[in-house]
CSV table of N, CA, C and O in Angstrom, one decimal:
chain,number,residue,atom,x,y,z
A,13,MET,N,0.9,-1.2,0.0
A,13,MET,CA,0.0,0.0,0.0
A,13,MET,C,0.9,1.2,0.0
A,13,MET,O,1.9,1.2,0.6
A,14,GLN,N,0.4,2.2,-0.7
A,14,GLN,CA,1.1,3.5,-0.6
A,14,GLN,C,0.2,4.6,-0.2
A,14,GLN,O,-1.0,4.5,-0.4
A,15,TYR,N,0.7,5.6,0.5
A,15,TYR,CA,-0.1,6.7,0.9
A,15,TYR,C,-0.6,7.6,-0.3
A,15,TYR,O,0.2,7.7,-1.2
A,16,ILE,N,-1.8,8.1,-0.2
A,16,ILE,CA,-2.2,9.1,-1.2
A,16,ILE,C,-2.6,10.4,-0.4
A,16,ILE,O,-3.0,10.3,0.8
A,17,LYS,N,-2.4,11.5,-1.0
A,17,LYS,CA,-2.7,12.8,-0.4
A,17,LYS,C,-3.0,13.8,-1.5
A,17,LYS,O,-2.8,13.6,-2.7
A,18,ALA,N,-3.5,14.9,-1.1
A,18,ALA,CA,-3.8,16.0,-2.0
A,18,ALA,C,-2.6,16.5,-2.7
A,18,ALA,O,-1.5,16.7,-2.1
A,19,PRO,N,-2.6,16.7,-4.0
A,19,PRO,CA,-1.5,17.2,-4.8
A,19,PRO,C,-1.3,18.7,-4.7
A,19,PRO,O,-1.2,19.4,-5.7
A,20,VAL,N,-1.2,19.2,-3.5
A,20,VAL,CA,-1.0,20.6,-3.2
A,20,VAL,C,0.2,20.8,-2.3
A,20,VAL,O,0.5,19.9,-1.5
A,21,PRO,N,0.9,21.9,-2.5
A,21,PRO,CA,2.1,22.1,-1.6
A,21,PRO,C,1.7,22.2,-0.1
A,21,PRO,O,0.6,22.6,0.2
A,22,PHE,N,2.6,21.6,0.7
A,22,PHE,CA,2.4,21.7,2.2
A,22,PHE,C,2.8,23.0,2.7
A,22,PHE,O,3.8,23.6,2.4
A,23,THR,N,1.9,23.6,3.6
A,23,THR,CA,2.2,24.9,4.2
A,23,THR,C,2.2,24.6,5.7
A,23,THR,O,1.2,24.1,6.2
A,24,SER,N,3.3,25.0,6.4
A,24,SER,CA,3.4,24.6,7.8
A,24,SER,C,2.7,25.7,8.7
A,24,SER,O,2.4,25.4,9.9
A,25,GLY,N,2.5,26.9,8.3
A,25,GLY,CA,2.0,27.9,9.1
A,25,GLY,C,0.5,27.8,9.3
A,25,GLY,O,-0.2,27.0,8.6
A,26,PHE,N,-0.1,28.6,10.2
A,26,PHE,CA,-1.5,28.5,10.5
A,26,PHE,C,-2.3,29.0,9.2
A,26,PHE,O,-1.9,29.9,8.6
A,27,SER,N,-3.4,28.3,8.9
A,27,SER,CA,-4.2,28.7,7.8
A,27,SER,C,-5.6,28.0,8.0
A,27,SER,O,-5.7,26.9,8.5
A,28,TYR,N,-6.6,28.8,7.5
A,28,TYR,CA,-7.9,28.2,7.5
A,28,TYR,C,-8.1,27.4,6.2
A,28,TYR,O,-9.1,26.7,6.0
A,29,ASP,N,-7.2,27.4,5.3
A,29,ASP,CA,-7.3,26.8,4.0
A,29,ASP,C,-6.5,25.5,3.9
A,29,ASP,O,-5.7,25.3,3.0
A,30,VAL,N,-6.5,24.7,4.9
A,30,VAL,CA,-5.8,23.4,4.9
A,30,VAL,C,-6.6,22.4,4.2
A,30,VAL,O,-7.8,22.3,4.3
A,31,PRO,N,-6.0,21.6,3.3
A,31,PRO,CA,-6.8,20.7,2.4
A,31,PRO,C,-7.4,19.6,3.2
A,31,PRO,O,-6.9,19.1,4.2
A,32,ALA,N,-8.6,19.2,2.8
A,32,ALA,CA,-9.3,18.0,3.3
A,32,ALA,C,-9.7,17.2,2.1
A,32,ALA,O,-10.8,17.3,1.6
A,33,PRO,N,-8.7,16.5,1.5
A,33,PRO,CA,-8.9,15.8,0.2
A,33,PRO,C,-9.9,14.7,0.2
A,33,PRO,O,-10.1,14.1,1.2
A,34,GLN,N,-10.5,14.5,-0.9
A,34,GLN,CA,-11.5,13.5,-1.1
A,34,GLN,C,-11.0,12.6,-2.3
A,34,GLN,O,-10.5,13.1,-3.3
A,35,PHE,N,-11.1,11.3,-2.1
A,35,PHE,CA,-10.6,10.3,-3.1
A,35,PHE,C,-11.8,9.4,-3.5
A,35,PHE,O,-12.6,9.1,-2.6
A,36,ARG,N,-11.8,8.9,-4.7
A,36,ARG,CA,-12.8,8.0,-5.1
A,36,ARG,C,-12.3,7.1,-6.2
A,36,ARG,O,-11.5,7.5,-7.0
A,37,LYS,N,-12.6,5.8,-6.0
A,37,LYS,CA,-12.1,4.8,-7.0
A,37,LYS,C,-13.3,3.8,-7.3
A,37,LYS,O,-13.9,3.3,-6.4
A,38,LYS,N,-13.5,3.6,-8.6
A,38,LYS,CA,-14.4,2.6,-9.0
A,38,LYS,C,-13.7,1.3,-9.3
A,38,LYS,O,-12.6,1.2,-9.7
A,39,PHE,N,-14.4,0.2,-9.0
A,39,PHE,CA,-13.9,-1.1,-9.3
A,39,PHE,C,-15.1,-2.0,-9.6
A,39,PHE,O,-16.3,-1.7,-9.2
A,40,TYR,N,-14.9,-3.1,-10.3
A,40,TYR,CA,-16.0,-4.0,-10.7
A,40,TYR,C,-15.8,-5.4,-10.2
A,40,TYR,O,-14.7,-5.9,-10.1
A,41,LEU,N,-16.9,-6.1,-9.8
A,41,LEU,CA,-16.9,-7.4,-9.2
A,41,LEU,C,-17.9,-8.3,-9.9
A,41,LEU,O,-19.0,-7.8,-10.3
A,42,THR,N,-17.6,-9.6,-10.0
A,42,THR,CA,-18.6,-10.5,-10.5
A,42,THR,C,-19.1,-11.5,-9.3
A,42,THR,O,-20.3,-11.8,-9.3
A,43,SER,N,-18.2,-11.8,-8.4
A,43,SER,CA,-18.6,-12.7,-7.3
A,43,SER,C,-17.6,-12.6,-6.2
A,43,SER,O,-16.4,-12.1,-6.4
A,44,TRP,N,-18.0,-12.9,-5.0
A,44,TRP,CA,-17.1,-12.9,-3.8
A,44,TRP,C,-17.8,-13.6,-2.7
A,44,TRP,O,-19.0,-13.8,-2.7
A,45,LYS,N,-17.0,-14.1,-1.7
A,45,LYS,CA,-17.5,-14.7,-0.5
A,45,LYS,C,-17.2,-13.9,0.7
A,45,LYS,O,-18.0,-13.7,1.6
A,46,LYS,N,-16.0,-13.3,0.8
A,46,LYS,CA,-15.6,-12.5,1.9
A,46,LYS,C,-14.7,-11.3,1.4
A,46,LYS,O,-13.9,-11.5,0.6
A,47,ALA,N,-15.0,-10.2,2.0
A,47,ALA,CA,-14.2,-9.0,1.6
A,47,ALA,C,-13.8,-8.2,2.9
A,47,ALA,O,-14.7,-8.0,3.8
A,48,THR,N,-12.5,-7.8,3.0
A,48,THR,CA,-12.1,-7.0,4.1
A,48,THR,C,-11.3,-5.8,3.5
A,48,THR,O,-10.7,-5.9,2.4
A,49,ILE,N,-11.3,-4.7,4.2
A,49,ILE,CA,-10.5,-3.6,3.8
A,49,ILE,C,-9.7,-3.1,4.9
A,49,ILE,O,-10.1,-3.0,6.1
A,50,ASP,N,-8.4,-2.8,4.6
A,50,ASP,CA,-7.5,-2.3,5.6
A,50,ASP,C,-7.3,-0.8,5.3
A,50,ASP,O,-7.1,-0.4,4.1
A,51,VAL,N,-7.5,0.1,6.3
A,51,VAL,CA,-7.3,1.5,6.1
A,51,VAL,C,-6.4,2.1,7.1
A,51,VAL,O,-6.4,1.6,8.3
A,52,VAL,N,-5.6,3.0,6.7
A,52,VAL,CA,-4.7,3.8,7.7
A,52,VAL,C,-4.9,5.2,7.2
A,52,VAL,O,-4.8,5.6,6.1
A,53,GLY,N,-5.1,6.1,8.2
A,53,GLY,CA,-5.3,7.5,7.9
A,53,GLY,C,-4.4,8.3,8.9
A,53,GLY,O,-4.5,8.1,10.1
A,54,LEU,N,-3.5,9.1,8.3
A,54,LEU,CA,-2.7,9.9,9.1
A,54,LEU,C,-3.5,11.2,9.2
A,54,LEU,O,-3.5,12.0,8.3
A,55,GLY,N,-4.1,11.4,10.4
A,55,GLY,CA,-5.0,12.5,10.6
A,55,GLY,C,-6.4,11.9,10.9
A,55,GLY,O,-6.5,10.9,11.6
A,56,VAL,N,-7.4,12.4,10.3
A,56,VAL,CA,-8.8,11.8,10.4
A,56,VAL,C,-9.3,11.5,9.1
A,56,VAL,O,-8.8,12.0,8.1
A,57,GLY,N,-10.3,10.7,9.0
A,57,GLY,CA,-10.9,10.4,7.7
A,57,GLY,C,-12.2,9.6,7.9
A,57,GLY,O,-12.4,8.9,8.9
A,58,ASN,N,-13.0,9.6,6.9
A,58,ASN,CA,-14.2,8.8,6.8
A,58,ASN,C,-14.1,8.0,5.5
A,58,ASN,O,-13.5,8.4,4.5
A,59,PHE,N,-14.6,6.8,5.6
A,59,PHE,CA,-14.5,5.8,4.4
A,59,PHE,C,-15.9,5.3,4.1
A,59,PHE,O,-16.6,4.9,5.0
A,60,TRP,N,-16.2,5.3,2.8
A,60,TRP,CA,-17.5,4.8,2.3
A,60,TRP,C,-17.3,3.8,1.2
A,60,TRP,O,-16.4,3.8,0.5
A,61,LEU,N,-18.2,2.8,1.2
A,61,LEU,CA,-18.3,1.9,0.1
A,61,LEU,C,-19.7,1.8,-0.4
A,61,LEU,O,-20.6,1.6,0.3
A,62,ASN,N,-19.8,2.2,-1.7
A,62,ASN,CA,-21.1,2.2,-2.4
A,62,ASN,C,-22.1,3.1,-1.6
A,62,ASN,O,-23.3,2.8,-1.4
A,63,GLY,N,-21.6,4.3,-1.1
A,63,GLY,CA,-22.4,5.3,-0.5
A,63,GLY,C,-22.8,5.0,1.0
A,63,GLY,O,-23.5,5.7,1.6
A,64,ARG,N,-22.2,3.9,1.5
A,64,ARG,CA,-22.5,3.6,2.9
A,64,ARG,C,-21.2,3.7,3.7
A,64,ARG,O,-20.2,3.0,3.4
A,65,LYS,N,-21.2,4.5,4.8
A,65,LYS,CA,-20.0,4.7,5.6
A,65,LYS,C,-19.7,3.5,6.4
A,65,LYS,O,-20.6,2.9,7.0
A,66,PHE,N,-18.5,2.9,6.3
A,66,PHE,CA,-18.2,1.7,7.1
A,66,PHE,C,-17.2,2.0,8.2
A,66,PHE,O,-16.7,1.1,8.9
A,67,SER,N,-16.9,3.2,8.4
A,67,SER,CA,-15.9,3.6,9.5
A,67,SER,C,-16.5,4.7,10.3
A,67,SER,O,-17.3,5.5,9.8
A,68,ASP,N,-16.2,4.8,11.6
A,68,ASP,CA,-16.4,6.0,12.3
A,68,ASP,C,-15.3,6.9,11.9
A,68,ASP,O,-14.4,6.6,11.1
A,69,LEU,N,-15.3,8.1,12.5
A,69,LEU,CA,-14.3,9.1,12.1
A,69,LEU,C,-13.0,8.4,12.5
A,69,LEU,O,-12.7,8.1,13.7
A,70,PHE,N,-12.1,8.0,11.5
A,70,PHE,CA,-10.9,7.3,11.8
A,70,PHE,C,-9.9,8.3,12.3
A,70,PHE,O,-9.4,9.2,11.6
A,71,LEU,N,-9.5,8.2,13.5
A,71,LEU,CA,-8.6,9.1,14.2
A,71,LEU,C,-7.3,8.3,14.5
A,71,LEU,O,-7.3,7.4,15.3
A,72,SER,N,-6.2,8.7,13.8
A,72,SER,CA,-4.9,8.0,14.2
A,72,SER,C,-4.5,8.6,15.5
A,72,SER,O,-4.4,9.8,15.7
A,73,ALA,N,-4.3,7.8,16.4
A,73,ALA,CA,-4.0,8.2,17.8
A,73,ALA,C,-2.7,9.1,17.8
A,73,ALA,O,-1.9,9.1,16.9
A,74,VAL,N,-2.6,9.9,18.9
A,74,VAL,CA,-1.4,10.7,19.0
A,74,VAL,C,-0.2,9.8,19.0
A,74,VAL,O,-0.1,8.8,19.6
A,75,SER,N,0.8,10.2,18.2
A,75,SER,CA,1.9,9.4,17.9
A,75,SER,C,3.1,10.3,17.4
A,75,SER,O,2.9,11.4,16.9
A,76,ASP,N,4.3,9.7,17.4
A,76,ASP,CA,5.3,10.2,16.6
A,76,ASP,C,5.2,9.4,15.3
A,76,ASP,O,5.5,8.2,15.2
A,77,TYR,N,4.6,10.0,14.3
A,77,TYR,CA,4.2,9.3,13.1
A,77,TYR,C,5.3,8.7,12.2
A,77,TYR,O,5.1,8.0,11.3
A,78,ARG,N,6.6,9.1,12.6
A,78,ARG,CA,7.7,8.5,11.9
A,78,ARG,C,8.0,7.1,12.5
A,78,ARG,O,8.6,6.3,11.9
A,79,LYS,N,7.4,6.8,13.7
A,79,LYS,CA,7.6,5.5,14.3
A,79,LYS,C,6.4,4.6,14.4
A,79,LYS,O,6.6,3.4,14.4
A,80,ALA,N,5.2,5.1,14.5
A,80,ALA,CA,4.1,4.3,14.8
A,80,ALA,C,2.8,4.9,14.1
A,80,ALA,O,2.5,6.1,14.3
A,81,VAL,N,2.1,4.1,13.4
A,81,VAL,CA,0.8,4.4,12.8
A,81,VAL,C,-0.1,3.2,13.1
A,81,VAL,O,0.3,2.1,13.2
A,82,TRP,N,-1.4,3.5,13.1
A,82,TRP,CA,-2.4,2.4,13.4
A,82,TRP,C,-3.2,2.2,12.1
A,82,TRP,O,-3.5,3.2,11.4
A,83,PHE,N,-3.7,1.0,11.9
A,83,PHE,CA,-4.6,0.7,10.8
A,83,PHE,C,-5.8,0.0,11.4
A,83,PHE,O,-5.7,-0.6,12.5
A,84,HIS,N,-6.9,0.0,10.6
A,84,HIS,CA,-8.1,-0.7,11.0
A,84,HIS,C,-8.4,-1.7,9.9
A,84,HIS,O,-8.2,-1.3,8.7
A,85,THR,N,-9.0,-2.8,10.2
A,85,THR,CA,-9.5,-3.8,9.2
A,85,THR,C,-11.0,-3.9,9.4
A,85,THR,O,-11.5,-4.1,10.5
A,86,TYR,N,-11.8,-3.7,8.3
A,86,TYR,CA,-13.2,-3.8,8.4
A,86,TYR,C,-13.7,-4.9,7.5
A,86,TYR,O,-13.2,-5.1,6.4
A,87,ASP,N,-14.7,-5.7,7.9
A,87,ASP,CA,-15.4,-6.6,7.0
A,87,ASP,C,-16.4,-5.9,6.2
A,87,ASP,O,-17.4,-5.3,6.8
A,88,VAL,N,-16.3,-5.8,4.9
A,88,VAL,CA,-17.2,-5.0,4.0
A,88,VAL,C,-17.9,-6.0,3.1
A,88,VAL,O,-18.5,-5.5,2.1
A,89,THR,N,-18.0,-7.2,3.4
A,89,THR,CA,-18.6,-8.2,2.5
A,89,THR,C,-20.0,-7.8,2.1
A,89,THR,O,-20.4,-7.9,0.9
A,90,ASP,N,-20.8,-7.4,3.1
A,90,ASP,CA,-22.2,-7.0,2.8
A,90,ASP,C,-22.4,-5.7,2.1
A,90,ASP,O,-23.5,-5.3,1.7
A,91,LEU,N,-21.4,-4.9,1.9
A,91,LEU,CA,-21.5,-3.6,1.3
A,91,LEU,C,-21.2,-3.7,-0.2
A,91,LEU,O,-21.4,-2.7,-0.9
A,92,LEU,N,-20.7,-4.8,-0.7
A,92,LEU,CA,-20.3,-4.9,-2.1
A,92,LEU,C,-21.6,-5.3,-2.9
A,92,LEU,O,-22.6,-5.8,-2.4
A,93,ARG,N,-21.5,-5.0,-4.2
A,93,ARG,CA,-22.5,-5.4,-5.1
A,93,ARG,C,-21.9,-5.9,-6.4
A,93,ARG,O,-20.8,-5.6,-6.8
A,94,THR,N,-22.7,-6.7,-7.2
A,94,THR,CA,-22.2,-7.2,-8.5
A,94,THR,C,-22.1,-6.0,-9.4
A,94,THR,O,-23.0,-5.1,-9.4
A,95,GLY,N,-21.1,-5.9,-10.2
A,95,GLY,CA,-20.9,-4.9,-11.2
A,95,GLY,C,-20.0,-3.8,-10.6
A,95,GLY,O,-19.1,-4.0,-9.9
A,96,GLU,N,-20.5,-2.5,-10.8
A,96,GLU,CA,-19.7,-1.4,-10.4
A,96,GLU,C,-19.8,-1.1,-8.9
A,96,GLU,O,-20.9,-1.1,-8.3
A,97,ASN,N,-18.7,-0.9,-8.2
A,97,ASN,CA,-18.6,-0.5,-6.8
A,97,ASN,C,-17.7,0.7,-6.7
A,97,ASN,O,-16.8,1.0,-7.6
A,98,VAL,N,-17.9,1.5,-5.7
A,98,VAL,CA,-17.2,2.8,-5.5
A,98,VAL,C,-16.7,2.9,-4.1
A,98,VAL,O,-17.5,2.8,-3.1
A,99,LEU,N,-15.4,3.1,-3.9
A,99,LEU,CA,-14.8,3.4,-2.6
A,99,LEU,C,-14.5,4.9,-2.6
A,99,LEU,O,-14.0,5.5,-3.5
A,100,ALA,N,-14.9,5.5,-1.5
A,100,ALA,CA,-14.7,7.0,-1.3
A,100,ALA,C,-14.1,7.3,0.0
A,100,ALA,O,-14.4,6.6,1.0
A,101,ILE,N,-13.2,8.2,0.1
A,101,ILE,CA,-12.5,8.6,1.3
A,101,ILE,C,-12.4,10.1,1.4
A,101,ILE,O,-12.3,10.8,0.4
A,102,TRP,N,-12.6,10.6,2.6
A,102,TRP,CA,-12.4,12.0,2.9
A,102,TRP,C,-11.5,12.1,4.1
A,102,TRP,O,-11.7,11.6,5.2
A,103,CYS,N,-10.3,12.8,3.8
A,103,CYS,CA,-9.2,12.9,4.8
A,103,CYS,C,-9.3,14.3,5.5
A,103,CYS,O,-9.7,15.3,4.9
A,104,GLY,N,-8.8,14.3,6.7
A,104,GLY,CA,-8.7,15.6,7.5
A,104,GLY,C,-7.4,15.6,8.3
A,104,GLY,O,-6.7,14.6,8.3
A,105,ASN,N,-7.1,16.6,8.9
A,105,ASN,CA,-5.8,16.8,9.6
A,105,ASN,C,-5.6,16.1,10.9
A,105,ASN,O,-4.6,15.4,11.1
A,106,GLY,N,-6.5,16.3,11.8
A,106,GLY,CA,-6.3,15.6,13.1
A,106,GLY,C,-4.9,16.0,13.8
A,106,GLY,O,-4.4,17.1,13.5
A,107,PHE,N,-4.4,15.1,14.6
A,107,PHE,CA,-3.1,15.3,15.3
A,107,PHE,C,-2.0,15.3,14.3
A,107,PHE,O,-0.9,15.8,14.6
A,108,TYR,N,-2.2,14.7,13.1
A,108,TYR,CA,-1.1,14.6,12.1
A,108,TYR,C,-0.6,15.9,11.6
A,108,TYR,O,0.5,16.1,11.3
A,109,ASN,N,-1.5,16.9,11.4
A,109,ASN,CA,-1.2,18.2,10.9
A,109,ASN,C,-1.8,19.3,11.7
A,109,ASN,O,-2.6,20.1,11.2
A,110,GLU,N,-1.5,19.4,13.0
A,110,GLU,CA,-2.0,20.5,13.8
A,110,GLU,C,-1.3,21.7,13.3
A,110,GLU,O,0.0,21.7,13.3
A,111,ASN,N,-2.0,22.7,13.0
A,111,ASN,CA,-1.3,24.0,12.5
A,111,ASN,C,-1.5,25.1,13.5
A,111,ASN,O,-1.4,26.3,13.1
A,112,PHE,N,-1.8,24.8,14.8
A,112,PHE,CA,-1.9,25.8,15.8
A,112,PHE,C,-1.2,25.4,17.0
A,112,PHE,O,-0.9,24.2,17.2
A,113,ASP,N,-0.8,26.3,17.9
A,113,ASP,CA,-0.1,26.0,19.1
A,113,ASP,C,-1.0,25.1,20.0
A,113,ASP,O,-2.2,25.4,20.2
A,114,SER,N,-0.4,24.1,20.6
A,114,SER,CA,-1.1,23.2,21.5
A,114,SER,C,-0.2,22.7,22.6
A,114,SER,O,1.1,22.9,22.5
A,115,ALA,N,-0.7,22.1,23.6
A,115,ALA,CA,0.1,21.5,24.7
A,115,ALA,C,1.1,20.5,24.2
A,115,ALA,O,2.2,20.3,24.8
A,116,TRP,N,0.8,19.8,23.1
A,116,TRP,CA,1.7,18.7,22.6
A,116,TRP,C,2.7,19.3,21.6
A,116,TRP,O,3.7,18.6,21.3
A,117,GLY,N,2.6,20.5,21.1
A,117,GLY,CA,3.6,21.1,20.2
A,117,GLY,C,3.6,20.4,18.9
A,117,GLY,O,4.6,20.5,18.2
A,118,HIS,N,2.5,19.8,18.5
A,118,HIS,CA,2.5,19.1,17.2
A,118,HIS,C,2.7,20.1,16.0
A,118,HIS,O,3.0,19.6,14.9
A,119,ASN,N,2.4,21.3,16.2
A,119,ASN,CA,2.6,22.3,15.1
A,119,ASN,C,4.1,22.5,14.8
A,119,ASN,O,4.4,23.1,13.8
A,120,LYS,N,5.0,22.0,15.6
A,120,LYS,CA,6.4,22.2,15.4
A,120,LYS,C,7.2,20.9,15.0
A,120,LYS,O,8.4,20.9,14.9
A,121,VAL,N,6.5,19.8,14.9
A,121,VAL,CA,7.2,18.5,14.6
A,121,VAL,C,7.6,18.4,13.1
A,121,VAL,O,7.0,19.0,12.2
A,122,SER,N,8.6,17.6,12.9
A,122,SER,CA,9.1,17.4,11.5
A,122,SER,C,8.3,16.6,10.6
A,122,SER,O,8.4,16.7,9.4
A,123,TRP,N,7.4,15.7,11.1
A,123,TRP,CA,6.6,14.8,10.3
A,123,TRP,C,5.3,15.4,9.7
A,123,TRP,O,4.6,14.7,9.0
A,124,ARG,N,5.0,16.6,10.1
A,124,ARG,CA,3.7,17.2,9.6
A,124,ARG,C,3.7,17.2,8.1
A,124,ARG,O,4.7,17.4,7.4
A,125,ASP,N,2.5,17.1,7.6
A,125,ASP,CA,2.3,17.1,6.1
A,125,ASP,C,0.8,17.2,5.9
A,125,ASP,O,0.0,17.1,6.8
A,126,ASN,N,0.4,17.3,4.6
A,126,ASN,CA,-1.0,17.3,4.3
A,126,ASN,C,-1.6,15.9,4.7
A,126,ASN,O,-0.9,14.9,4.7
A,127,PRO,N,-2.9,15.8,5.1
A,127,PRO,CA,-3.4,14.5,5.5
A,127,PRO,C,-3.3,13.5,4.3
A,127,PRO,O,-3.4,13.8,3.2
A,128,LYS,N,-3.1,12.3,4.7
A,128,LYS,CA,-3.0,11.2,3.8
A,128,LYS,C,-3.5,9.9,4.3
A,128,LYS,O,-3.7,9.7,5.5
A,129,CYS,N,-3.7,8.9,3.4
A,129,CYS,CA,-4.2,7.6,3.8
A,129,CYS,C,-3.7,6.6,2.9
A,129,CYS,O,-3.2,6.8,1.8
A,130,ALA,N,-3.9,5.3,3.3
A,130,ALA,CA,-3.6,4.2,2.5
A,130,ALA,C,-4.7,3.1,2.7
A,130,ALA,O,-5.3,3.0,3.8
A,131,VAL,N,-5.1,2.4,1.6
A,131,VAL,CA,-6.2,1.5,1.6
A,131,VAL,C,-5.8,0.2,0.8
A,131,VAL,O,-5.1,0.3,-0.2
A,132,ARG,N,-6.3,-0.9,1.4
A,132,ARG,CA,-6.2,-2.2,0.6
A,132,ARG,C,-7.5,-3.0,0.8
A,132,ARG,O,-7.9,-3.3,1.9
A,133,LEU,N,-8.1,-3.4,-0.3
A,133,LEU,CA,-9.3,-4.2,-0.3
A,133,LEU,C,-8.9,-5.6,-0.7
A,133,LEU,O,-8.3,-5.8,-1.8
A,134,GLN,N,-9.3,-6.6,0.1
A,134,GLN,CA,-9.0,-8.0,-0.2
A,134,GLN,C,-10.3,-8.7,-0.3
A,134,GLN,O,-11.2,-8.6,0.6
A,135,ILE,N,-10.5,-9.5,-1.4
A,135,ILE,CA,-11.7,-10.3,-1.6
A,135,ILE,C,-11.2,-11.7,-1.8
A,135,ILE,O,-10.4,-12.0,-2.6
A,136,ASP,N,-11.8,-12.5,-0.9
A,136,ASP,CA,-11.4,-14.0,-0.9
A,136,ASP,C,-9.9,-14.2,-0.8
A,136,ASP,O,-9.4,-15.0,-1.6
A,137,GLY,N,-9.2,-13.4,0.0
A,137,GLY,CA,-7.8,-13.5,0.2
A,137,GLY,C,-6.9,-12.9,-0.9
A,137,GLY,O,-5.7,-13.0,-0.9
A,138,ARG,N,-7.5,-12.2,-1.9
A,138,ARG,CA,-6.8,-11.7,-3.0
A,138,ARG,C,-7.0,-10.2,-3.0
A,138,ARG,O,-8.1,-9.6,-2.9
A,139,THR,N,-5.9,-9.4,-3.2
A,139,THR,CA,-5.9,-8.0,-3.2
A,139,THR,C,-6.5,-7.5,-4.5
A,139,THR,O,-6.0,-7.9,-5.6
A,140,VAL,N,-7.6,-6.8,-4.5
A,140,VAL,CA,-8.2,-6.3,-5.7
A,140,VAL,C,-8.2,-4.8,-5.9
A,140,VAL,O,-8.4,-4.3,-7.0
A,141,LEU,N,-7.8,-4.1,-4.8
A,141,LEU,CA,-7.7,-2.6,-4.9
A,141,LEU,C,-6.7,-2.1,-3.8
A,141,LEU,O,-6.8,-2.6,-2.7
A,142,GLU,N,-5.8,-1.2,-4.2
A,142,GLU,CA,-4.9,-0.6,-3.3
A,142,GLU,C,-4.8,0.8,-3.6
A,142,GLU,O,-4.9,1.2,-4.8
A,143,SER,N,-4.5,1.7,-2.6
A,143,SER,CA,-4.2,3.1,-2.9
A,143,SER,C,-3.0,3.2,-3.8
A,143,SER,O,-2.1,2.4,-3.7
A,144,ASP,N,-3.1,4.1,-4.7
A,144,ASP,CA,-2.0,4.3,-5.7
A,144,ASP,C,-1.9,5.8,-6.0
A,144,ASP,O,-2.4,6.6,-5.3
A,145,GLU,N,-1.2,6.1,-7.1
A,145,GLU,CA,-1.0,7.5,-7.4
A,145,GLU,C,-2.3,8.2,-7.7
A,145,GLU,O,-2.4,9.4,-7.7
């Protein structure tokens, strides 16, 4: 899996115009028995499959993101349909890109960047979709 993020320059100073990128990917299926999706979001994010949200607000816990990130695995078997399917993601900043002074000092850390995420969908043990360019 590779991270995806908004293709805009990163700005480290305070701004109300911080990107909250949205991503969307279509894929097609003919049959399946079991489907799981792994998601990692640096910051916060919501994830939908065929218009149905399958995650709560995904908040990557406070961390030194150079050393530790968390991912979640969801069973999405019942959200799939035959034919066209659509995965949608909406990313936000969270602790990963705090751009204001706080008790944690996250606005001064070296790992700050625009929000990003990575996704892998596996159907019957086979990877059918991964985040890419």
